C-alpha positions as a Markdown table, in Angstrom:
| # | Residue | x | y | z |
|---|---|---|---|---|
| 1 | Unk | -1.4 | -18.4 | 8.9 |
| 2 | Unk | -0.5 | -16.3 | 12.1 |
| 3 | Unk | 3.0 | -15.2 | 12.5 |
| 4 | Unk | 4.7 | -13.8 | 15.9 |
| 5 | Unk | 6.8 | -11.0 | 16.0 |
| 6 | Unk | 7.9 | -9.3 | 19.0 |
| 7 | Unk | 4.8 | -9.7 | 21.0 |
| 8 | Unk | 2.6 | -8.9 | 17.2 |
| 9 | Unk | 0.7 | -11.7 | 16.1 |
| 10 | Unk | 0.2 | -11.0 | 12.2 |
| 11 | Unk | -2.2 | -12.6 | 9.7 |
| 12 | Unk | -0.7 | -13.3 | 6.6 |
| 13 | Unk | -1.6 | -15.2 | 2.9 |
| 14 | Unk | 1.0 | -17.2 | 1.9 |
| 15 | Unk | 1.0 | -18.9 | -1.8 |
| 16 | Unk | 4.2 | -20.9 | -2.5 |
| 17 | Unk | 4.9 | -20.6 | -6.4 |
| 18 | Unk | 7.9 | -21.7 | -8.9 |
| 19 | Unk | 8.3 | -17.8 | -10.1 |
| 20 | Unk | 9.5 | -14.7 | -8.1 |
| 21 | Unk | 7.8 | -13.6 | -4.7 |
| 22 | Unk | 5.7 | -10.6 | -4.2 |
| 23 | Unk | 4.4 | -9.0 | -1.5 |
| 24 | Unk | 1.4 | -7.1 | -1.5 |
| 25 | Unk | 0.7 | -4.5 | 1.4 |
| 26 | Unk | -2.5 | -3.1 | 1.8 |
| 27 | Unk | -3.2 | 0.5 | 2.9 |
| 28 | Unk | -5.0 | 2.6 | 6.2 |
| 29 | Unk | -7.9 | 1.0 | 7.7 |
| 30 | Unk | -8.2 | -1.7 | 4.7 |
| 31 | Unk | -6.9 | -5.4 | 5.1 |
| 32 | Unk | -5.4 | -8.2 | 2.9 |
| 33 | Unk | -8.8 | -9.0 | 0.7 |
| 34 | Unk | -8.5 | -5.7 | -1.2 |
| 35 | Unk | -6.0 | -7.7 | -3.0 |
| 36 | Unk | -7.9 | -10.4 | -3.9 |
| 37 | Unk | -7.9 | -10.3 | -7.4 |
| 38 | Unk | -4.2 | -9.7 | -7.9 |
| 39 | Unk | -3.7 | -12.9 | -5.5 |
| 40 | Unk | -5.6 | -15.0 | -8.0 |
| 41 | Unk | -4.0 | -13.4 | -10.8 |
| 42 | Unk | -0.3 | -14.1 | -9.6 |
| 43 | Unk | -0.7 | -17.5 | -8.0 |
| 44 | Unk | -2.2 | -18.4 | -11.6 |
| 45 | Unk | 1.6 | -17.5 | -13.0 |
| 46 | Unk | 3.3 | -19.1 | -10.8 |
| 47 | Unk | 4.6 | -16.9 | -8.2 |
| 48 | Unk | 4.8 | -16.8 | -4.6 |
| 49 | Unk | 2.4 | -14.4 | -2.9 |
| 50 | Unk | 2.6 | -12.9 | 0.4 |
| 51 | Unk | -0.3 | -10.8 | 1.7 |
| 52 | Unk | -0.5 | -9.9 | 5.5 |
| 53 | Unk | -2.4 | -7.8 | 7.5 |
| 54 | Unk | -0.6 | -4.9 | 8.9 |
| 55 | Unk | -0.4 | -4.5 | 12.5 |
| 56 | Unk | -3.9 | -3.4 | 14.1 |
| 57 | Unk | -5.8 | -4.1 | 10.8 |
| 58 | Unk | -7.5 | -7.3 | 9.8 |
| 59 | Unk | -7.1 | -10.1 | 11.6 |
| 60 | Unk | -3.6 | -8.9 | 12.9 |
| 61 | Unk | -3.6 | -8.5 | 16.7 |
| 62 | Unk | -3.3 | -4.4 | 17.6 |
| 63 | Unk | 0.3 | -3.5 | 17.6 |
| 64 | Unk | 2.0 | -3.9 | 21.2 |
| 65 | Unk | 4.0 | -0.6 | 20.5 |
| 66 | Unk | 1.9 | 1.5 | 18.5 |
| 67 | Unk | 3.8 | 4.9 | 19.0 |
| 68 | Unk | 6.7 | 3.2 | 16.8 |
| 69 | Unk | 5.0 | 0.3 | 15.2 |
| 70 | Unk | 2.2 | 3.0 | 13.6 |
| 71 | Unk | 4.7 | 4.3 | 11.1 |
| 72 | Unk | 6.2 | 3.7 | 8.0 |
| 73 | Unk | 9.9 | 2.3 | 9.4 |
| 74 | Unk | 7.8 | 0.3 | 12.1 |
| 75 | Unk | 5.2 | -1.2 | 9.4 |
| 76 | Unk | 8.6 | -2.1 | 7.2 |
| 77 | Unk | 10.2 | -3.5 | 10.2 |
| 78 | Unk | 7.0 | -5.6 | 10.6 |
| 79 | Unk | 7.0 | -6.7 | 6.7 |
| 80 | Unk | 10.5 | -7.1 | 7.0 |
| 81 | Unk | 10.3 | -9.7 | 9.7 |
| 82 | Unk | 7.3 | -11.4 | 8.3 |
| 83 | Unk | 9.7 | -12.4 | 5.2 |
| 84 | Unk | 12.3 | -13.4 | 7.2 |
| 85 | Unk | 10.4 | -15.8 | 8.9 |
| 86 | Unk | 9.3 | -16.5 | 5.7 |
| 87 | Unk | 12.8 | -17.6 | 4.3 |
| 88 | Unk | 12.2 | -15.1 | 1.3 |
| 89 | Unk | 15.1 | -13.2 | 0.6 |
| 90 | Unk | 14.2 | -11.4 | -2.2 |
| 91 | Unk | 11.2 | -10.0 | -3.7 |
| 92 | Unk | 9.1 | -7.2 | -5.8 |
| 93 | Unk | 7.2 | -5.3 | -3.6 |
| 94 | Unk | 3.1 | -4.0 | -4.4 |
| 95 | Unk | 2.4 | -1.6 | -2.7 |
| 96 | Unk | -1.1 | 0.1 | -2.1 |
| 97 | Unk | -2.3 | 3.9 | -0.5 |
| 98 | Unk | -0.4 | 3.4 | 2.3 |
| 99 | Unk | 1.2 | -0.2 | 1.2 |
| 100 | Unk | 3.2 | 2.0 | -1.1 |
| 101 | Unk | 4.7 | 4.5 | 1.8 |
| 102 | Unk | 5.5 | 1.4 | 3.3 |
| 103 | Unk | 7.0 | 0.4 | 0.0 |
| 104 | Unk | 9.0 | 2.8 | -1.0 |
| 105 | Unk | 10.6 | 2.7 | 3.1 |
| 106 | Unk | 11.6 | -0.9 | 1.9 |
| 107 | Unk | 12.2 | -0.8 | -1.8 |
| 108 | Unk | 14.4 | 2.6 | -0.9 |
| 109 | Unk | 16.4 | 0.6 | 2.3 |
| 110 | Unk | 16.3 | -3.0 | 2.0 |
| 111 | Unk | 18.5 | -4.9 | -0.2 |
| 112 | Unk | 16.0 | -7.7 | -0.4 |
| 113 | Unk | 13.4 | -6.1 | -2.6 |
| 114 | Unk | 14.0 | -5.9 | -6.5 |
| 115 | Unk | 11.3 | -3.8 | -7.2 |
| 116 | Unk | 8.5 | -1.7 | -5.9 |
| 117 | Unk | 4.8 | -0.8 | -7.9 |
| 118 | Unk | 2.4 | 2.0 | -5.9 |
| 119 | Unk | -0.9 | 2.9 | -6.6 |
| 120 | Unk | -2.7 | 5.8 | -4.4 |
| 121 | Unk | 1.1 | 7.3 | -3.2 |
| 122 | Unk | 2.2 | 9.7 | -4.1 |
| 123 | Unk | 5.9 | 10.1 | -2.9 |
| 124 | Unk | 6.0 | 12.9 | -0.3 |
| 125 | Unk | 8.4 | 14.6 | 2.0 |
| 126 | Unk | 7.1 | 13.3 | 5.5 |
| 127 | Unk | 6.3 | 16.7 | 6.6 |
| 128 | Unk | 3.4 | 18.9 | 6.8 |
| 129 | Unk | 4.2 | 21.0 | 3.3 |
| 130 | Unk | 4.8 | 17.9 | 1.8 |
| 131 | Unk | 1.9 | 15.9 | 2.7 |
| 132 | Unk | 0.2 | 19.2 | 1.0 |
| 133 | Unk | 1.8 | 18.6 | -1.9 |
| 134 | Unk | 0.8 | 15.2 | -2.6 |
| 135 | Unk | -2.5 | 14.8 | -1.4 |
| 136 | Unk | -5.9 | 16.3 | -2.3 |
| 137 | Unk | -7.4 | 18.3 | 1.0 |
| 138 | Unk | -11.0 | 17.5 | 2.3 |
| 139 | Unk | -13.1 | 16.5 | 5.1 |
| 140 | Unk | -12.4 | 12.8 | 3.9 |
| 141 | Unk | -8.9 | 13.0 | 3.8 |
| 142 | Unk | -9.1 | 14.1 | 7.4 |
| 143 | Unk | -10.0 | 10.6 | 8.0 |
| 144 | Unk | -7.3 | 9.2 | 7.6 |
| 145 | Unk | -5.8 | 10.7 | 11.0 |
| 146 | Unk | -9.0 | 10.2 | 13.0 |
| 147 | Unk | -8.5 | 8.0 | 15.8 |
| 148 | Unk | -12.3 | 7.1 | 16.6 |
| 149 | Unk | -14.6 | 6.8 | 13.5 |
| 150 | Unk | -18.1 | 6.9 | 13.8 |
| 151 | Unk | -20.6 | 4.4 | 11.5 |
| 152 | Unk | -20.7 | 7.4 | 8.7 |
| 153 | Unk | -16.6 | 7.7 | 8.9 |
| 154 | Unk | -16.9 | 4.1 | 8.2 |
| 155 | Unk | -18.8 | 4.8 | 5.0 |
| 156 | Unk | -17.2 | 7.5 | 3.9 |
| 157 | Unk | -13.6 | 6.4 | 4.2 |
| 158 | Unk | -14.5 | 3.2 | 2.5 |
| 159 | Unk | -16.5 | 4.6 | -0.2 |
| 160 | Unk | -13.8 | 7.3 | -1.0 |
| 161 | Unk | -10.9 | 4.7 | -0.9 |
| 162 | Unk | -13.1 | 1.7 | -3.1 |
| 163 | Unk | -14.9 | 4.1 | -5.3 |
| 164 | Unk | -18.1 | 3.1 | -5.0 |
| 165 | Unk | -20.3 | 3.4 | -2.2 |
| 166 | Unk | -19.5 | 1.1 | 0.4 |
| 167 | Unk | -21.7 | -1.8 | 1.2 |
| 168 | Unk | -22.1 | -1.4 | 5.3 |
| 169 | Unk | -22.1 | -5.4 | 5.8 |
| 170 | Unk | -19.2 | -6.1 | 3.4 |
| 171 | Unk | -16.1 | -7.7 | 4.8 |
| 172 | Unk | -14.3 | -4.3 | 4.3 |
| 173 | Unk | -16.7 | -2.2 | 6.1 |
| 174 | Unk | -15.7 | -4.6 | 8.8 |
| 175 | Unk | -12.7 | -4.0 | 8.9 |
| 176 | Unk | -12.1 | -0.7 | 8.6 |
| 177 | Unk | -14.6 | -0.3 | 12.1 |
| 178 | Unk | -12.1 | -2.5 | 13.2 |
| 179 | Unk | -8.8 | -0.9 | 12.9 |
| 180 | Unk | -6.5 | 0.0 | 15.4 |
| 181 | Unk | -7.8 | 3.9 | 15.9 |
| 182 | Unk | -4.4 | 4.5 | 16.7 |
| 183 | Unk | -3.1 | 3.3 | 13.9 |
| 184 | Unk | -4.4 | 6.1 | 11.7 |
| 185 | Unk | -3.5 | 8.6 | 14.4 |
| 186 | Unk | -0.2 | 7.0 | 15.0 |
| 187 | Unk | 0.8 | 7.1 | 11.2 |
| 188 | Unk | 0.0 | 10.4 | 10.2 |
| 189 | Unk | 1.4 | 12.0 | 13.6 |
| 190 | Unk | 4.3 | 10.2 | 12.6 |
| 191 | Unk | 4.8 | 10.7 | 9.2 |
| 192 | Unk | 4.2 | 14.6 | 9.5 |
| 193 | Unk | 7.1 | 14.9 | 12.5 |
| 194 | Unk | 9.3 | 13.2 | 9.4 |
| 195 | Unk | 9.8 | 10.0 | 11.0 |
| 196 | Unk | 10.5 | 7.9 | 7.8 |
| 197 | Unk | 12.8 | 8.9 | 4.5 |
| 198 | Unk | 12.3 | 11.6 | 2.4 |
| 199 | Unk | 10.4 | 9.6 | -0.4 |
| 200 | Unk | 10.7 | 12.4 | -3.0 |
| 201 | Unk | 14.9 | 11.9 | -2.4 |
| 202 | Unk | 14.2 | 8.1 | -2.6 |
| 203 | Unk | 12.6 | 7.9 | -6.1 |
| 204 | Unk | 15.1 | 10.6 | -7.6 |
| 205 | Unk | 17.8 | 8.1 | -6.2 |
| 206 | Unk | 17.4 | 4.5 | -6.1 |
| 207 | Unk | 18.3 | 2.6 | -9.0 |
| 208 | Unk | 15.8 | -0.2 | -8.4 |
| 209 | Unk | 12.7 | -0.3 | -10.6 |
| 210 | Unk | 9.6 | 1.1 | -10.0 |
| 211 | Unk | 6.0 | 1.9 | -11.5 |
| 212 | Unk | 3.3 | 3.7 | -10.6 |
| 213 | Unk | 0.2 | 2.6 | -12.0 |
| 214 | Unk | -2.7 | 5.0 | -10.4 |
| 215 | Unk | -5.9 | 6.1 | -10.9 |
| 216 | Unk | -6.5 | 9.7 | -12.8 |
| 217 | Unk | -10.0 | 9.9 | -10.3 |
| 218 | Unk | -8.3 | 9.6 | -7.1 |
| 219 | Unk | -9.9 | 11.9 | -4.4 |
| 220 | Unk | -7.1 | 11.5 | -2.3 |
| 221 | Unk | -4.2 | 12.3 | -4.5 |
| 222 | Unk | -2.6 | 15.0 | -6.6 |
| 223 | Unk | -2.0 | 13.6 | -9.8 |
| 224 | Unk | 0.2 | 17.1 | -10.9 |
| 225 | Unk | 2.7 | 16.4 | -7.9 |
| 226 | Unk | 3.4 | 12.4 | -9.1 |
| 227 | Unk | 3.6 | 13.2 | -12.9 |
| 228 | Unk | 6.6 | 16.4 | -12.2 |
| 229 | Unk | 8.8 | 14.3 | -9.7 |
| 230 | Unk | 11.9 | 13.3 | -10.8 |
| 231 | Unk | 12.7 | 9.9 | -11.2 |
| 232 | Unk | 15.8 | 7.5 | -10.9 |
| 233 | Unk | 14.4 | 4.2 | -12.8 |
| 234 | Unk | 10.6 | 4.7 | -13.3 |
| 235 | Unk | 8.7 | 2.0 | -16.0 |
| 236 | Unk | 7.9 | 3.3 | -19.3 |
| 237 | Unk | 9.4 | 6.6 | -18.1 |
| 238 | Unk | 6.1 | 7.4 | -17.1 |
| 239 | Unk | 3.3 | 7.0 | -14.4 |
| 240 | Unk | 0.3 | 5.1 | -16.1 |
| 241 | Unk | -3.0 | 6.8 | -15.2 |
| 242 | Unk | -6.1 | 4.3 | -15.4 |
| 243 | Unk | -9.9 | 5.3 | -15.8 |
| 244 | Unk | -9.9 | 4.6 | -12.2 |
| 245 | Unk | -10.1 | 6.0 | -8.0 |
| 246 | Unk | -8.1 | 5.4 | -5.4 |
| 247 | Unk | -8.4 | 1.7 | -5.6 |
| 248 | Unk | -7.6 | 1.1 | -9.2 |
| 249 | Unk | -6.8 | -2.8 | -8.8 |
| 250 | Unk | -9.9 | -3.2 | -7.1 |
| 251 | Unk | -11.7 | -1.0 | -9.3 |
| 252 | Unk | -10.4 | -2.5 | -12.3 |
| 253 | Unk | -8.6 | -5.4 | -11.9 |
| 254 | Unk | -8.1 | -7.0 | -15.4 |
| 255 | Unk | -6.7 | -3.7 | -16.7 |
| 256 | Unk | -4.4 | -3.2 | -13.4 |
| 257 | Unk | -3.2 | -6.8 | -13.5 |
| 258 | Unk | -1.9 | -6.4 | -17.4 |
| 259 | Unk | 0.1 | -3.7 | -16.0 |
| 260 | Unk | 1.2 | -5.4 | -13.0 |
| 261 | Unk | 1.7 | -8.9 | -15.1 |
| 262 | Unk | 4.1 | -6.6 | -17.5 |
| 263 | Unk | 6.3 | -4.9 | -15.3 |
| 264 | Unk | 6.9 | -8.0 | -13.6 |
| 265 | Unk | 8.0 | -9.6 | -16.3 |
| 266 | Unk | 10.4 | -6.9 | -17.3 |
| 267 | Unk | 11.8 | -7.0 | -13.6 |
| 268 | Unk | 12.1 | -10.6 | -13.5 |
């Protein structure tokens, strides 16, 4: 279905279920079929299950305002409308690469969501020392700021994030060609002038669960700075590390879904 929202037109997946609702935001340059394992997976217990593109990915229209809408308060603002016009006034939040940025803006400020799971995010201080200290330099990395990609950025910022090489005439390679260049630019610019909370603050502070179930091969992250942050209500006490990448529920989905099944059964 296509929801409007202040001039945005936004693709979204919507499952109606008996259980608890969860929304599952994707991250840069990807688009709502990275999750489509975990949508099978929840609508098969029951819940309801959003899953929209973000604004200038997928089959979402480019974002009308993308100095402020290309940010983590303007992608929550998004989400936060989508729901609304949803009548869903509460749910757990999954949150992926750049989903869980956006996750922890919403989980940390928004009364609505119960609970928040990232995988590939490591919770930063939106600054440029902080984004050194959560996330792994090198050329591909890089990427994830760069407003024009050529064919071989296409291919190497999708095989980085999927871990595998990527398949030039999948779906995904399709979509990450067509993303909003801005929208990388847009998001890093903003989230290294600080415009967004202080996410390492947020996880120290807010009562409300959260897990981090991540990969132990992610090229983009520093597993060192997730495992020594201090945390208000983190699952098990402890992030779980899968034999995984960056994409760890597309990577290995049976194995991230048992986790995901379990903590939202202990939220719930």
């Amino acid at each position: 279905m296509k929801i409007r929202l202040g001039g945005n037109s936004l693709a979204v997946r919507v499952h109606r279920g008996t259980e608890s609702a969860v929304l599952l935001i994707h991250g840069n340059s990807s688009c709502k079929e990275i999750f489509r394992h975990q949508e099978a997976y929840l609508t098969r217990r029951g819940h309801t299950v959003i899953i929209p593109d973000l604004p200038g990915h997928g089959s979402s229209s480019d974002a009308v305002a993308p100095t402020s809408t290309y940010s983590f308060p303007g992608y929550a603002a998004a989400l936060k409308g989508v729901m609304e016009r949803l009548g869903i006034s509460s749910f757990h939040v999954i949150g992926w690469s750049l989903g869980g940025h956006i996750g922890i803006e919403m989980w940390s400020g928004m009364s609505a969501v119960r609970s928040l799971l990232i995988s590939g995010t490591p919770p930063i201080q939106l600054s440029p020392a902080g984004v050194a200290d959560g996330f792994l330099s090198s050329p591909v990395m890089d990427l994830a700021g760069k407003r024009d990609f050529t064919p071989q950025d296409v291919t190497a910022y999708g095989s980085a994030m999927l871990g595998t090489p990527l398949d030039r005439r999948s779906r995904f390679a399709a979509m990450i060609a067509r993303t909003d260049g801005r929208a990388r630019y847009w998001m890093v610019r903003n989230g290294l002038a600080g415009r967004g909370r202080d996410e390492i603050a947020s996880v120290a502070r807010c009562g409300k669960p959260l897990a981090i179930v991540q990969g132990r091969r992610d090229v983009f992250v520093r597993i060192e700075h997730v495992r020594k942050l201090t945390y208000r209500h983190l699952w098990l006490h402890r992030p779980i590390l899968m034999d995984a990448g960056h994409a760890a529920h597309w990577e290995r989905p049976d194995a991230f879904n048992s986790w995901m099944g379990r903590f939202l059964k202990y939220v719930d």
